[in-house]
Short mmCIF file of C-alpha atoms in Angstrom, two decimals:
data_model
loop_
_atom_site.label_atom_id
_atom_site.label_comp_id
_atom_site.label_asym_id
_atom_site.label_seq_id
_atom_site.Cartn_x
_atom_site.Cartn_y
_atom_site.Cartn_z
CA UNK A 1 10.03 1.71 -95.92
CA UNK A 2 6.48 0.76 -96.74
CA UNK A 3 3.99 2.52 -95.03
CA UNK A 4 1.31 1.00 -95.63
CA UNK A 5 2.13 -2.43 -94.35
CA UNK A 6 3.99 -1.24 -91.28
CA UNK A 7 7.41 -2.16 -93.34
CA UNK A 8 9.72 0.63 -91.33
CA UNK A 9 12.92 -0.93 -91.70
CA UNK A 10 14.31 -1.81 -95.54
CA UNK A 11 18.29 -3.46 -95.04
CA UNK A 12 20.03 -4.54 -92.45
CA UNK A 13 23.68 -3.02 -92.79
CA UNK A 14 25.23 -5.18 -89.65
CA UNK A 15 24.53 -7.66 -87.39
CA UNK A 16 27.24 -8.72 -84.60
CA UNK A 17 26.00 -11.33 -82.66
CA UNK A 18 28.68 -11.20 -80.19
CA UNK A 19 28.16 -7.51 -79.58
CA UNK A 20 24.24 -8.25 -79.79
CA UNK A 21 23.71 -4.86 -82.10
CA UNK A 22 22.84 -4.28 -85.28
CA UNK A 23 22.51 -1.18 -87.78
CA UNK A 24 19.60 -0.72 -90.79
CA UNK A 25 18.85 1.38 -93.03
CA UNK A 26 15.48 2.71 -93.61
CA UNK A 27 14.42 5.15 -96.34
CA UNK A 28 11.64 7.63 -95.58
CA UNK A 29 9.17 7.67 -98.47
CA UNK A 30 8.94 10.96 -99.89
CA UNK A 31 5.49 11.29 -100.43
CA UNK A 32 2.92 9.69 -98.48
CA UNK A 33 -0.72 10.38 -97.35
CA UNK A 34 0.49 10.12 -93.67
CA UNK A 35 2.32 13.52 -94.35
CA UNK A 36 -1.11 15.37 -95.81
CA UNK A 37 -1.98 15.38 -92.45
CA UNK A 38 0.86 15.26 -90.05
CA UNK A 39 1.32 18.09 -90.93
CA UNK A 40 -0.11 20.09 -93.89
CA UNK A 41 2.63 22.33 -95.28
CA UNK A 42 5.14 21.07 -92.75
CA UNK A 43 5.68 17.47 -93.79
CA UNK A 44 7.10 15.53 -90.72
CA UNK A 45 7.74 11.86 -90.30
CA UNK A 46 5.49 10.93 -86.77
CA UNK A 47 7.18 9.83 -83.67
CA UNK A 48 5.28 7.00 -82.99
CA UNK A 49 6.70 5.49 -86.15
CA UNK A 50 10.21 6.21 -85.21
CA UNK A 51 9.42 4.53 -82.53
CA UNK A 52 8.20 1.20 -84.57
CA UNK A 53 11.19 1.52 -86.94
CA UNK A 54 13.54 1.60 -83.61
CA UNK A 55 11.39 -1.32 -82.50
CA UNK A 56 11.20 -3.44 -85.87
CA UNK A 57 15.40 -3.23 -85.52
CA UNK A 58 15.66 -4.05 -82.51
CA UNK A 59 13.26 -7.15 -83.61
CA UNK A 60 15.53 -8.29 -85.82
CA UNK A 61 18.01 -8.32 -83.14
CA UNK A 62 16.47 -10.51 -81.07
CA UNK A 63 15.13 -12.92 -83.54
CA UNK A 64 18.93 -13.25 -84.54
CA UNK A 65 20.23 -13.89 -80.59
CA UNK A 66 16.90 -16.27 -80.87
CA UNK A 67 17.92 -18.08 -83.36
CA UNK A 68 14.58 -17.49 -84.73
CA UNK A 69 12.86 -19.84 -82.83
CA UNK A 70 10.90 -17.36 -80.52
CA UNK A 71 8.89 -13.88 -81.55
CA UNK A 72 9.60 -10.97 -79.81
CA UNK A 73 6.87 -8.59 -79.33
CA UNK A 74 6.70 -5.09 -78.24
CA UNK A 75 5.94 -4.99 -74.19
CA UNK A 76 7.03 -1.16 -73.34
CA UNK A 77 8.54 1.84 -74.53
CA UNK A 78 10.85 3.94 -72.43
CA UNK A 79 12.66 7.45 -71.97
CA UNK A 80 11.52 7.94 -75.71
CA UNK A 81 12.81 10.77 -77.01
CA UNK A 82 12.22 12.64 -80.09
CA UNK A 83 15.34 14.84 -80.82
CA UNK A 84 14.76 16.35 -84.07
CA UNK A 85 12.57 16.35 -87.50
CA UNK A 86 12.77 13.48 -89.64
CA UNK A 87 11.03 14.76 -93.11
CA UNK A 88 10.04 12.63 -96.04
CA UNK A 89 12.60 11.55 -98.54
CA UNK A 90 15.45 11.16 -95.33
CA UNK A 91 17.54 8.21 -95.23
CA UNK A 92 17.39 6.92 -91.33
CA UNK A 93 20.08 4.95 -89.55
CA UNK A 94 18.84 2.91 -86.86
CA UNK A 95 21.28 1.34 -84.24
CA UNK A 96 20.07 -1.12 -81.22
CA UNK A 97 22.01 -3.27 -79.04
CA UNK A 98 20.75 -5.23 -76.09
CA UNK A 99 20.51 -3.58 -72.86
CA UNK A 100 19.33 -6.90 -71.32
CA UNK A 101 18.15 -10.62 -71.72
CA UNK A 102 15.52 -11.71 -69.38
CA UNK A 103 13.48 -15.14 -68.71
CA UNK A 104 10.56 -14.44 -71.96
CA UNK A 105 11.58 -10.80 -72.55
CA UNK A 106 14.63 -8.94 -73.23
CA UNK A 107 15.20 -5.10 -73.45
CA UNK A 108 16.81 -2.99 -76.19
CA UNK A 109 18.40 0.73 -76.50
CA UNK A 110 18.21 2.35 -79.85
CA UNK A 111 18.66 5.45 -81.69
CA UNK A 112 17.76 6.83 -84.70
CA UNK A 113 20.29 8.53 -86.82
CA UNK A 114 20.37 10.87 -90.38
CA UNK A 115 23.45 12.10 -91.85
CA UNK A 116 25.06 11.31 -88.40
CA UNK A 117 22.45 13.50 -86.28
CA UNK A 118 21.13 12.04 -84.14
CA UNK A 119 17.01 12.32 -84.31
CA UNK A 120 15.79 10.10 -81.55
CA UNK A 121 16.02 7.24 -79.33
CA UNK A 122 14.66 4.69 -76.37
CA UNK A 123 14.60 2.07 -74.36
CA UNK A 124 12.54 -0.62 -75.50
CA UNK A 125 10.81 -3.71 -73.92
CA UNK A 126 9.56 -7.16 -75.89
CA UNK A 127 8.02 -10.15 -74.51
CA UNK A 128 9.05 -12.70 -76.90
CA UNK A 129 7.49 -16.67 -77.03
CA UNK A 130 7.95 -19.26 -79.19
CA UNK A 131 6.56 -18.95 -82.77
CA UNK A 132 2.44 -19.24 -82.65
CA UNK A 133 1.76 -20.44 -85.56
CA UNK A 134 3.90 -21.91 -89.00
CA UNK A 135 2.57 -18.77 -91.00
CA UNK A 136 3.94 -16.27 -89.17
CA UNK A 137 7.38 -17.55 -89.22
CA UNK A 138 7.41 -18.01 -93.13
CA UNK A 139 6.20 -14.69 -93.04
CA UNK A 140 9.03 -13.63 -91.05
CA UNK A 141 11.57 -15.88 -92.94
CA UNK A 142 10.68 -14.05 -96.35
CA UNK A 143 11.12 -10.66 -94.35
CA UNK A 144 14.72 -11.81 -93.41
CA UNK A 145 15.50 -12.33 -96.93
CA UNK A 146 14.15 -9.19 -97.65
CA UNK A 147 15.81 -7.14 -95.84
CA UNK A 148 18.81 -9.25 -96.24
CA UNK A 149 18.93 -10.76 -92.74
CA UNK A 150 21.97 -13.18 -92.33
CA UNK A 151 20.64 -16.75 -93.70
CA UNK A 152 23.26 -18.56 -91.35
CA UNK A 153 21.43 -16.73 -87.86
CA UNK A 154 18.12 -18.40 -89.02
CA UNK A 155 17.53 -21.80 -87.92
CA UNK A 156 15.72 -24.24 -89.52
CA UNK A 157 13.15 -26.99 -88.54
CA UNK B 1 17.59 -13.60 -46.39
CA UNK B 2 16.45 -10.31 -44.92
CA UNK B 3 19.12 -8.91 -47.26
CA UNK B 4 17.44 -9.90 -49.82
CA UNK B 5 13.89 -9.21 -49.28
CA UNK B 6 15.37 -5.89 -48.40
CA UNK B 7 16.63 -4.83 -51.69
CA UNK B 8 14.13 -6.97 -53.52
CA UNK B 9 11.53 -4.36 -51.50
CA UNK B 10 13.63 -1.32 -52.50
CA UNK B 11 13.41 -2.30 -55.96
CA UNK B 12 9.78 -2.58 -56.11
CA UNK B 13 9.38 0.78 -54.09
CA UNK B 14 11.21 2.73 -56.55
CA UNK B 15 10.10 0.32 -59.59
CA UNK B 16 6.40 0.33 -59.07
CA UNK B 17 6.05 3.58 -56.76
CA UNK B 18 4.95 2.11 -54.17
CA UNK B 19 5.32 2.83 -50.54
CA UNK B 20 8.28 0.96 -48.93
CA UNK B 21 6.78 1.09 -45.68
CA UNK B 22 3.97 -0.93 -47.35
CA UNK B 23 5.97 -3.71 -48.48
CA UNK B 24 6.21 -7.08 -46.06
CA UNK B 25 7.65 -10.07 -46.17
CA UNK B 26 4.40 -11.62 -46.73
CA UNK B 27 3.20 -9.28 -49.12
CA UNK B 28 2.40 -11.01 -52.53
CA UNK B 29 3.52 -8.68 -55.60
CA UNK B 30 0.23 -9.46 -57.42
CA UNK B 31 -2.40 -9.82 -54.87
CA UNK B 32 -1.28 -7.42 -52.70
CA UNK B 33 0.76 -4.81 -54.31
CA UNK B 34 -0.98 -5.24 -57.31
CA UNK B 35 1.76 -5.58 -59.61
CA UNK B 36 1.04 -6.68 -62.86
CA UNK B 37 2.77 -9.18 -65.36
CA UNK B 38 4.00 -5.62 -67.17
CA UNK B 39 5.60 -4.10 -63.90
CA UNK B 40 7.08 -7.33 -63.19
CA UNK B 41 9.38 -7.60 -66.09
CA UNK B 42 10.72 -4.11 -64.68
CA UNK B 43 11.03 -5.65 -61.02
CA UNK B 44 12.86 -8.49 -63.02
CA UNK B 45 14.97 -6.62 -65.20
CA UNK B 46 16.06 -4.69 -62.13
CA UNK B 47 16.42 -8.24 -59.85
CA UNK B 48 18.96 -9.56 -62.43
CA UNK B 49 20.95 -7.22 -62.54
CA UNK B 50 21.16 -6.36 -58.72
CA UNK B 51 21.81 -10.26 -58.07
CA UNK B 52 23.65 -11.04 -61.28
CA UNK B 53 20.93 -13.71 -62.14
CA UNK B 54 18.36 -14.56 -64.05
CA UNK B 55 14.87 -15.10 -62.77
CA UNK B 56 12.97 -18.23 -64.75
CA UNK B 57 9.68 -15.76 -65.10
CA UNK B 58 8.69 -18.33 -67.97
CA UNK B 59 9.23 -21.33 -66.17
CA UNK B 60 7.42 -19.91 -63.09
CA UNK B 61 4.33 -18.85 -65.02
CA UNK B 62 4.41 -22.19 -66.78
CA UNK B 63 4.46 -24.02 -63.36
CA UNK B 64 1.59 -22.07 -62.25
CA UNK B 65 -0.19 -22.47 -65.03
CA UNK B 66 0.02 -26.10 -65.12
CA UNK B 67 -1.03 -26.49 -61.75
CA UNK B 68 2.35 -27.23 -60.12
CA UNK B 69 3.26 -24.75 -58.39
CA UNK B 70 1.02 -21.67 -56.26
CA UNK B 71 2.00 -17.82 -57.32
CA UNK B 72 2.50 -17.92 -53.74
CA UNK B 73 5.74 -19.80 -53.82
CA UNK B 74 7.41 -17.79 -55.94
CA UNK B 75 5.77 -14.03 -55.45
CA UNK B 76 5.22 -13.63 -51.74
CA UNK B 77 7.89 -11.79 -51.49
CA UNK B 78 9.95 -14.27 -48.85
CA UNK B 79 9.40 -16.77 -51.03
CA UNK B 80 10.83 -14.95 -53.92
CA UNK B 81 13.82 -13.79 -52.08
CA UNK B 82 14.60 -17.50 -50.79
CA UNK B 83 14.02 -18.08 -54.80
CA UNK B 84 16.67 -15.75 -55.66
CA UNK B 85 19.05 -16.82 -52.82
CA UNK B 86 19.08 -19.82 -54.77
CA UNK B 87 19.99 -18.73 -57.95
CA UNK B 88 22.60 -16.79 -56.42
CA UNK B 89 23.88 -19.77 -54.34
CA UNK B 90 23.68 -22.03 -57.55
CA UNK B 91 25.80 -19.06 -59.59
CA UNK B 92 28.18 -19.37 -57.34
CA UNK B 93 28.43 -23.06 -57.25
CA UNK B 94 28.81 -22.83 -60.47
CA UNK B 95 25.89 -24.47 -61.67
#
């Protein structure tokens, strides 16, 4: 997890295309200036970034159905709910699948897990189109490699 | 077809909030219930599965946007439930 560039997720443990789900793995840093202020003397990771890191997998979900041809983009988060502390230093398990594949968008249900407790989840809506521009998806092909996204579910020009 | 404009005016009542009683046959979702692109995808979301089909938003908006087609063809909400009739009659054809 890298803060600072809005990196939430850092592997990708599974990816089942015929169950459309997948599970990462996403280590929260254990020090950080976010946590000087949110809070001082009660370090807690914010919601609003569980909320990214549930969105970021469920991302990579997509662009796998996608074949990575299209970008999905968060459109609306729903029934969010945060269910317990995260604190720095946790190691997060994040689970999505796909509730549903519209025309240009396509909605998502995930949860974030440590140790097996759950800590939060939501229902998640992306608007996805085809790639803007050829720097953006190079970007997004190094990502895959980085977090070790399946090489086979990316297509190629 | 009233069927259909029925439960495609139930589902933006509850989706949207909006009074059913408001909701017409001629009523379009944007310009008159002022439903916006964001609301829609609920509407749509909520369309598919009720129908057990899946509405072309994309090539819709791309229609409209090229000048082929009027939003009023395919969100007055008649129009859209003849749409949908279609998609369900093609399902079932198999097509």
């Amino acid at each position: 997890m890298q803060l600072e560039y809005f990196i939430l997720i850092d592997r990708i443990l599974d990816l089942n295309i015929d169950e459309k789900t997948i599970q990462v793995e996403a280590q929260v840093p254990q020090h950080n200036t976010i946590f000087e202020g949110h809070f001082p003397g009660y370090p807690i990771m914010p919601g609003v970034l569980l909320i990214e890191s549930m969105a970021q997998t469920s991302g990579w979900l997509l662009l796998a159905l996608m074949k990575f041809e299209r970008m999905p983009f968060l459109a609306a988060v729903k029934e969010a709910k945060m269910r317990g502390f995260v604190s720095p230093g946790e190691l997060l398990t994040i689970n999505a699948n796909v509730l549903h594949e519209g025309s240009g968008y396509a909605m998502t249900e995930a949860k974030v897990s440590v140790g097996g407790k759950l800590k939060c989840n939501a229902t998640i809506t992306f608007s996805h189109i085809p790639f803007p521009n050829p720097d953006l998806r190079r970007h997004m092909d190094a990502m895959a490699k980085r977090v070790g996204f399946p090489q086979q579910a990316i297509a190629h020009d | 077809m009233s069927s259909t404009f029925d439960q495609v005016a139930t589902i933006i009542a509850e989706t949207c909030d909006i009074p059913r009683d408001t909701i017409t046959p001629e009523s379009h979702a944007i310009d008159d219930l002022g439903i916006d692109s964001l609301d829609f995808l609920d509407i749509a979301f909520a369309i598919d599965k009720a129908f057990g089909i899946k509405l072309p938003l994309e090539k819709w908006t791309q229609e409209v946007n090229d000048g082929k087609a009027t939003t009023e063809q395919y969100f007055v909400l008649k129009n859209l439930s003849a749409r949908i009739d279609e998609l369900v009659a093609a399902k079932g054809a198999g097509a």
